[in-house]
PDB file of C-alpha atoms in Angstrom:
ATOM      1  CA  ASP B  13     -11.566 -45.306 -25.966  1.00  0.00           C
ATOM      2  CA  THR B  14     -13.710 -43.138 -28.263  1.00  0.00           C
ATOM      3  CA  VAL B  15     -17.305 -42.138 -27.532  1.00  0.00           C
ATOM      4  CA  ASP B  16     -19.836 -40.134 -29.549  1.00  0.00           C
ATOM      5  CA  ILE B  17     -23.371 -39.260 -28.445  1.00  0.00           C
ATOM      6  CA  THR B  18     -26.145 -38.299 -30.867  1.00  0.00           C
ATOM      7  CA  GLY B  19     -29.003 -35.941 -30.129  1.00  0.00           C
ATOM      8  CA  ALA B  20     -31.436 -38.855 -30.527  1.00  0.00           C
ATOM      9  CA  GLY B  21     -30.071 -40.524 -27.396  1.00  0.00           C
ATOM     10  CA  GLY B  22     -27.755 -42.928 -29.193  1.00  0.00           C
ATOM     11  CA  ILE B  23     -24.192 -43.661 -28.288  1.00  0.00           C
ATOM     12  CA  VAL B  24     -21.412 -45.206 -30.318  1.00  0.00           C
ATOM     13  CA  PHE B  25     -18.059 -46.243 -28.919  1.00  0.00           C
ATOM     14  CA  SER B  26     -15.011 -48.294 -29.708  1.00  0.00           C
ATOM     15  CA  GLU B  27     -13.893 -51.036 -27.393  1.00  0.00           C
ATOM     16  CA  ASP B  28     -10.202 -51.626 -26.854  1.00  0.00           C
ATOM     17  CA  PHE B  29      -9.917 -55.413 -26.812  1.00  0.00           C
ATOM     18  CA  THR B  30      -6.445 -56.865 -26.665  1.00  0.00           C
ATOM     19  CA  ARG B  31      -5.695 -59.816 -28.908  1.00  0.00           C
ATOM     20  CA  GLN B  32      -3.951 -62.820 -27.412  1.00  0.00           C
ATOM     21  CA  SER B  33      -1.416 -65.109 -29.057  1.00  0.00           C
ATOM     22  CA  LEU B  34       0.190 -68.398 -28.103  1.00  0.00           C
ATOM     23  CA  ARG B  35       3.942 -68.764 -27.595  1.00  0.00           C
ATOM     24  CA  GLU B  36       5.918 -71.866 -26.634  1.00  0.00           C
ATOM     25  CA  VAL B  37       9.117 -71.529 -24.597  1.00  0.00           C
ATOM     26  CA  THR B  38      11.484 -74.399 -23.807  1.00  0.00           C
ATOM     27  CA  LEU B  39      12.542 -74.901 -20.200  1.00  0.00           C
ATOM     28  CA  ASP B  40      15.852 -76.638 -20.986  1.00  0.00           C
ATOM     29  CA  GLY B  41      17.917 -73.458 -20.642  1.00  0.00           C
ATOM     30  CA  SER B  42      18.427 -73.071 -24.410  1.00  0.00           C
ATOM     31  CA  GLY B  43      16.197 -70.007 -24.587  1.00  0.00           C
ATOM     32  CA  ARG B  44      14.330 -71.397 -27.598  1.00  0.00           C
ATOM     33  CA  GLU B  45      10.868 -70.030 -28.121  1.00  0.00           C
ATOM     34  CA  ARG B  46       8.395 -69.815 -30.948  1.00  0.00           C
ATOM     35  CA  TRP B  47       5.094 -68.191 -31.666  1.00  0.00           C
ATOM     36  CA  LEU B  48       2.344 -70.742 -32.183  1.00  0.00           C
ATOM     37  CA  SER B  49      -0.226 -68.139 -33.181  1.00  0.00           C
ATOM     38  CA  ARG B  50      -0.206 -64.443 -33.961  1.00  0.00           C
ATOM     39  CA  GLY B  51      -2.702 -62.110 -35.495  1.00  0.00           C
ATOM     40  CA  MET B  52      -5.963 -60.429 -34.680  1.00  0.00           C
ATOM     41  CA  SER B  53      -7.662 -63.381 -32.976  1.00  0.00           C
ATOM     42  CA  VAL B  54      -7.871 -64.113 -29.281  1.00  0.00           C
ATOM     43  CA  ASP B  55      -6.045 -67.436 -28.793  1.00  0.00           C
ATOM     44  CA  ARG B  56      -5.849 -68.541 -25.176  1.00  0.00           C
ATOM     45  CA  GLN B  57      -6.092 -71.384 -22.669  1.00  0.00           C
ATOM     46  CA  PRO B  58      -3.591 -73.708 -24.374  1.00  0.00           C
ATOM     47  CA  SER B  59      -3.158 -77.300 -23.283  1.00  0.00           C
ATOM     48  CA  TYR B  60      -0.800 -79.895 -24.749  1.00  0.00           C
ATOM     49  CA  ALA B  61      -2.501 -82.925 -26.298  1.00  0.00           C
ATOM     50  CA  ARG B  62      -1.511 -86.113 -28.122  1.00  0.00           C
ATOM     51  CA  GLY B  63       1.514 -86.597 -25.882  1.00  0.00           C
ATOM     52  CA  GLY B  64       2.800 -83.081 -26.625  1.00  0.00           C
ATOM     53  CA  LYS B  65       2.375 -83.328 -30.407  1.00  0.00           C
ATOM     54  CA  SER B  66      -0.412 -80.751 -30.494  1.00  0.00           C
ATOM     55  CA  VAL B  67      -1.964 -77.919 -28.524  1.00  0.00           C
ATOM     56  CA  VAL B  68      -5.696 -77.459 -28.020  1.00  0.00           C
ATOM     57  CA  PHE B  69      -6.818 -73.928 -27.253  1.00  0.00           C
ATOM     58  CA  THR B  70      -9.728 -71.487 -27.307  1.00  0.00           C
ATOM     59  CA  SER B  71      -9.978 -69.028 -30.190  1.00  0.00           C
ATOM     60  CA  ASP B  72     -12.400 -66.536 -31.675  1.00  0.00           C
ATOM     61  CA  ARG B  73     -10.741 -66.758 -35.116  1.00  0.00           C
ATOM     62  CA  ALA B  74     -13.977 -67.952 -36.782  1.00  0.00           C
ATOM     63  CA  GLY B  75     -16.251 -65.407 -35.082  1.00  0.00           C
ATOM     64  CA  SER B  76     -17.239 -67.303 -31.929  1.00  0.00           C
ATOM     65  CA  LEU B  77     -15.227 -68.838 -29.102  1.00  0.00           C
ATOM     66  CA  ASP B  78     -14.518 -72.450 -30.017  1.00  0.00           C
ATOM     67  CA  ILE B  79     -11.882 -75.105 -29.378  1.00  0.00           C
ATOM     68  CA  TRP B  80      -9.086 -75.543 -31.942  1.00  0.00           C
ATOM     69  CA  GLU B  81      -6.103 -77.885 -32.311  1.00  0.00           C
ATOM     70  CA  LEU B  82      -2.675 -76.938 -33.664  1.00  0.00           C
ATOM     71  CA  MET B  83      -0.299 -79.728 -34.739  1.00  0.00           C
ATOM     72  CA  LEU B  84       3.158 -78.634 -33.570  1.00  0.00           C
ATOM     73  CA  ASP B  85       5.192 -80.429 -36.252  1.00  0.00           C
ATOM     74  CA  SER B  86       3.261 -79.193 -39.298  1.00  0.00           C
ATOM     75  CA  GLY B  87       1.467 -76.102 -38.018  1.00  0.00           C
ATOM     76  CA  SER B  88      -1.824 -77.468 -39.350  1.00  0.00           C
ATOM     77  CA  LEU B  89      -4.872 -76.093 -37.602  1.00  0.00           C
ATOM     78  CA  ARG B  90      -8.353 -77.547 -37.225  1.00  0.00           C
ATOM     79  CA  ARG B  91     -11.500 -76.465 -35.483  1.00  0.00           C
ATOM     80  CA  ILE B  92     -12.794 -79.032 -32.984  1.00  0.00           C
ATOM     81  CA  THR B  93     -16.012 -77.376 -31.780  1.00  0.00           C
ATOM     82  CA  ASP B  94     -18.332 -75.258 -33.882  1.00  0.00           C
ATOM     83  CA  HIS B  95     -21.207 -73.829 -31.862  1.00  0.00           C
ATOM     84  CA  GLU B  96     -22.713 -70.375 -31.410  1.00  0.00           C
ATOM     85  CA  GLY B  97     -22.294 -70.720 -27.644  1.00  0.00           C
ATOM     86  CA  ILE B  98     -19.002 -70.137 -25.846  1.00  0.00           C
ATOM     87  CA  ASP B  99     -16.705 -73.186 -25.829  1.00  0.00           C
ATOM     88  CA  TRP B 100     -13.541 -72.675 -23.783  1.00  0.00           C
ATOM     89  CA  ASP B 101     -11.272 -74.175 -21.084  1.00  0.00           C
ATOM     90  CA  PRO B 102     -10.200 -77.189 -23.208  1.00  0.00           C
ATOM     91  CA  TYR B 103      -8.734 -80.175 -21.387  1.00  0.00           C
ATOM     92  CA  PRO B 104      -7.736 -83.311 -23.323  1.00  0.00           C
ATOM     93  CA  SER B 105      -7.797 -86.654 -21.529  1.00  0.00           C
ATOM     94  CA  ALA B 106      -4.371 -88.241 -21.017  1.00  0.00           C
ATOM     95  CA  ASP B 107      -5.398 -91.268 -23.081  1.00  0.00           C
ATOM     96  CA  GLY B 108      -6.149 -88.985 -26.058  1.00  0.00           C
ATOM     97  CA  GLN B 109      -9.659 -90.355 -26.457  1.00  0.00           C
ATOM     98  CA  ALA B 110     -11.738 -87.489 -25.077  1.00  0.00           C
ATOM     99  CA  LEU B 111     -11.857 -83.737 -24.833  1.00  0.00           C
ATOM    100  CA  TYR B 112     -13.482 -81.775 -21.994  1.00  0.00           C
ATOM    101  CA  TRP B 113     -14.380 -78.088 -22.019  1.00  0.00           C
ATOM    102  CA  SER B 114     -16.689 -75.464 -20.497  1.00  0.00           C
ATOM    103  CA  SER B 115     -19.645 -74.302 -22.573  1.00  0.00           C
ATOM    104  CA  ASP B 116     -22.748 -72.175 -22.173  1.00  0.00           C
ATOM    105  CA  ARG B 117     -24.504 -73.947 -25.068  1.00  0.00           C
ATOM    106  CA  GLY B 118     -27.202 -75.095 -22.619  1.00  0.00           C
ATOM    107  CA  GLY B 119     -27.873 -71.591 -21.232  1.00  0.00           C
ATOM    108  CA  HIS B 120     -25.248 -71.533 -18.464  1.00  0.00           C
ATOM    109  CA  PHE B 121     -21.755 -72.965 -18.158  1.00  0.00           C
ATOM    110  CA  GLU B 122     -21.420 -76.709 -17.706  1.00  0.00           C
ATOM    111  CA  ILE B 123     -18.637 -79.139 -18.543  1.00  0.00           C
ATOM    112  CA  TRP B 124     -19.043 -80.868 -21.893  1.00  0.00           C
ATOM    113  CA  THR B 125     -17.169 -83.817 -23.367  1.00  0.00           C
ATOM    114  CA  SER B 126     -16.761 -85.396 -26.786  1.00  0.00           C
ATOM    115  CA  ALA B 127     -14.461 -87.682 -28.685  1.00  0.00           C
ATOM    116  CA  PHE B 128     -11.152 -85.901 -29.192  1.00  0.00           C
ATOM    117  CA  ASP B 129     -12.191 -84.901 -32.717  1.00  0.00           C
ATOM    118  CA  GLY B 130     -15.303 -83.145 -31.365  1.00  0.00           C
ATOM    119  CA  ALA B 131     -17.756 -85.865 -32.384  1.00  0.00           C
ATOM    120  CA  ASN B 132     -20.793 -86.594 -30.224  1.00  0.00           C
ATOM    121  CA  PRO B 133     -20.630 -83.709 -27.709  1.00  0.00           C
ATOM    122  CA  GLN B 134     -22.443 -84.415 -24.454  1.00  0.00           C
ATOM    123  CA  GLN B 135     -23.013 -82.450 -21.273  1.00  0.00           C
ATOM    124  CA  ALA B 136     -20.944 -84.063 -18.491  1.00  0.00           C
ATOM    125  CA  THR B 137     -22.061 -82.010 -15.463  1.00  0.00           C
ATOM    126  CA  ARG B 138     -25.426 -80.820 -14.180  1.00  0.00           C
ATOM    127  CA  ASP B 139     -24.202 -78.083 -11.852  1.00  0.00           C
ATOM    128  CA  GLY B 140     -27.129 -75.811 -12.647  1.00  0.00           C
ATOM    129  CA  PHE B 141     -25.218 -72.557 -12.502  1.00  0.00           C
ATOM    130  CA  ASP B 142     -21.555 -72.236 -13.489  1.00  0.00           C
ATOM    131  CA  ALA B 143     -19.315 -75.296 -13.903  1.00  0.00           C
ATOM    132  CA  GLU B 144     -15.996 -74.476 -15.577  1.00  0.00           C
ATOM    133  CA  ASN B 145     -12.311 -75.373 -15.927  1.00  0.00           C
ATOM    134  CA  PRO B 146     -12.296 -79.180 -16.191  1.00  0.00           C
ATOM    135  CA  SER B 147      -9.247 -81.186 -15.139  1.00  0.00           C
ATOM    136  CA  LEU B 148      -8.549 -84.925 -15.025  1.00  0.00           C
ATOM    137  CA  PRO B 149      -5.780 -86.717 -13.145  1.00  0.00           C
ATOM    138  CA  GLN B 150      -3.511 -89.021 -15.171  1.00  0.00           C
ATOM    139  CA  ALA B 151      -5.617 -92.071 -14.264  1.00  0.00           C
ATOM    140  CA  GLY B 152      -8.618 -90.272 -15.746  1.00  0.00           C
ATOM    141  CA  ASP B 153     -11.173 -91.827 -13.417  1.00  0.00           C
ATOM    142  CA  TRP B 154     -12.547 -88.513 -12.076  1.00  0.00           C
ATOM    143  CA  LEU B 155     -13.449 -85.238 -13.742  1.00  0.00           C
ATOM    144  CA  PHE B 156     -12.672 -82.258 -11.487  1.00  0.00           C
ATOM    145  CA  TYR B 157     -14.164 -78.804 -12.083  1.00  0.00           C
ATOM    146  CA  ASP B 158     -14.787 -75.434 -10.472  1.00  0.00           C
ATOM    147  CA  SER B 159     -18.386 -74.780  -9.463  1.00  0.00           C
ATOM    148  CA  SER B 160     -19.397 -71.183  -8.786  1.00  0.00           C
ATOM    149  CA  ASN B 161     -22.910 -72.242  -7.831  1.00  0.00           C
ATOM    150  CA  PRO B 162     -23.981 -69.795  -5.066  1.00  0.00           C
ATOM    151  CA  LYS B 163     -25.557 -72.685  -3.142  1.00  0.00           C
ATOM    152  CA  LEU B 164     -22.152 -74.348  -2.808  1.00  0.00           C
ATOM    153  CA  ASP B 165     -19.070 -72.706  -4.339  1.00  0.00           C
ATOM    154  CA  ALA B 166     -16.520 -75.525  -4.463  1.00  0.00           C
ATOM    155  CA  LEU B 167     -14.061 -77.696  -6.298  1.00  0.00           C
ATOM    156  CA  ARG B 168     -16.150 -80.694  -7.285  1.00  0.00           C
ATOM    157  CA  ARG B 169     -15.544 -84.018  -8.941  1.00  0.00           C
ATOM    158  CA  ILE B 170     -17.712 -86.445 -10.840  1.00  0.00           C
ATOM    159  CA  PRO B 171     -16.870 -89.949 -12.083  1.00  0.00           C
ATOM    160  CA  ARG B 172     -15.588 -89.701 -15.663  1.00  0.00           C
ATOM    161  CA  GLY B 173     -18.318 -92.040 -16.851  1.00  0.00           C
ATOM    162  CA  GLY B 174     -21.055 -89.937 -15.228  1.00  0.00           C
ATOM    163  CA  GLY B 175     -22.795 -89.998 -11.885  1.00  0.00           C
ATOM    164  CA  THR B 176     -23.258 -87.707  -8.926  1.00  0.00           C
ATOM    165  CA  ALA B 177     -20.887 -84.824  -8.319  1.00  0.00           C
ATOM    166  CA  GLU B 178     -19.248 -84.557  -4.913  1.00  0.00           C
ATOM    167  CA  VAL B 179     -17.480 -81.713  -3.138  1.00  0.00           C
ATOM    168  CA  VAL B 180     -13.694 -81.963  -2.851  1.00  0.00           C
ATOM    169  CA  VAL B 181     -13.119 -78.615  -1.119  1.00  0.00           C
ATOM    170  CA  ARG B 182     -15.475 -75.695  -0.457  1.00  0.00           C
ATOM    171  CA  GLY B 183     -14.691 -72.156  -1.563  1.00  0.00           C
ATOM    172  CA  GLU B 184     -13.477 -70.358  -4.663  1.00  0.00           C
ATOM    173  CA  THR B 185     -11.077 -72.471  -6.715  1.00  0.00           C
ATOM    174  CA  ALA B 186     -11.150 -70.640 -10.105  1.00  0.00           C
ATOM    175  CA  HIS B 187      -8.729 -72.767 -12.183  1.00  0.00           C
ATOM    176  CA  PRO B 188      -8.204 -76.171 -10.591  1.00  0.00           C
ATOM    177  CA  GLU B 189      -5.444 -78.430 -11.865  1.00  0.00           C
ATOM    178  CA  VAL B 190      -5.176 -81.984 -10.645  1.00  0.00           C
ATOM    179  CA  SER B 191      -1.822 -83.713 -10.316  1.00  0.00           C
ATOM    180  CA  ALA B 192      -1.211 -87.239 -11.515  1.00  0.00           C
TER     181      ALA B 192
END
């Protein structure tokens, strides 16, 4: 919103970047709501975990985009991923054993997985271009994700234990969610 140009061909400007906070609202008609995060960080992409006892989300609160967990009863906060690359789109498995997310830590976005505490991160997809937004059905046997690979833009799935990805539906899917 502010620009200044020097005679030496330099430019300086400020960028207006909106912060994002997390808020929980009950759907029981009581009108109860509470802020889960507020401040100068960008907190986004929340997903309930541990049977609704916590929320995993993406935040830049430590200087890079990583995955964090907030315990809803105590308000305690812990960082799950800690990498200079972008880690976002967190999706916890229904059994609470694993966490899936999108990351560019290998040079382009792929789906990564680890134990729920972030231990032993491993690349789960080999899309080769842009695999993001993981989702698992309740049974947890397949990992679904959006592929923006120009060779075949599609919703794809891969067996949770690894294997070959297959096309579910062609076309732009952006943020797939899979029902139980």
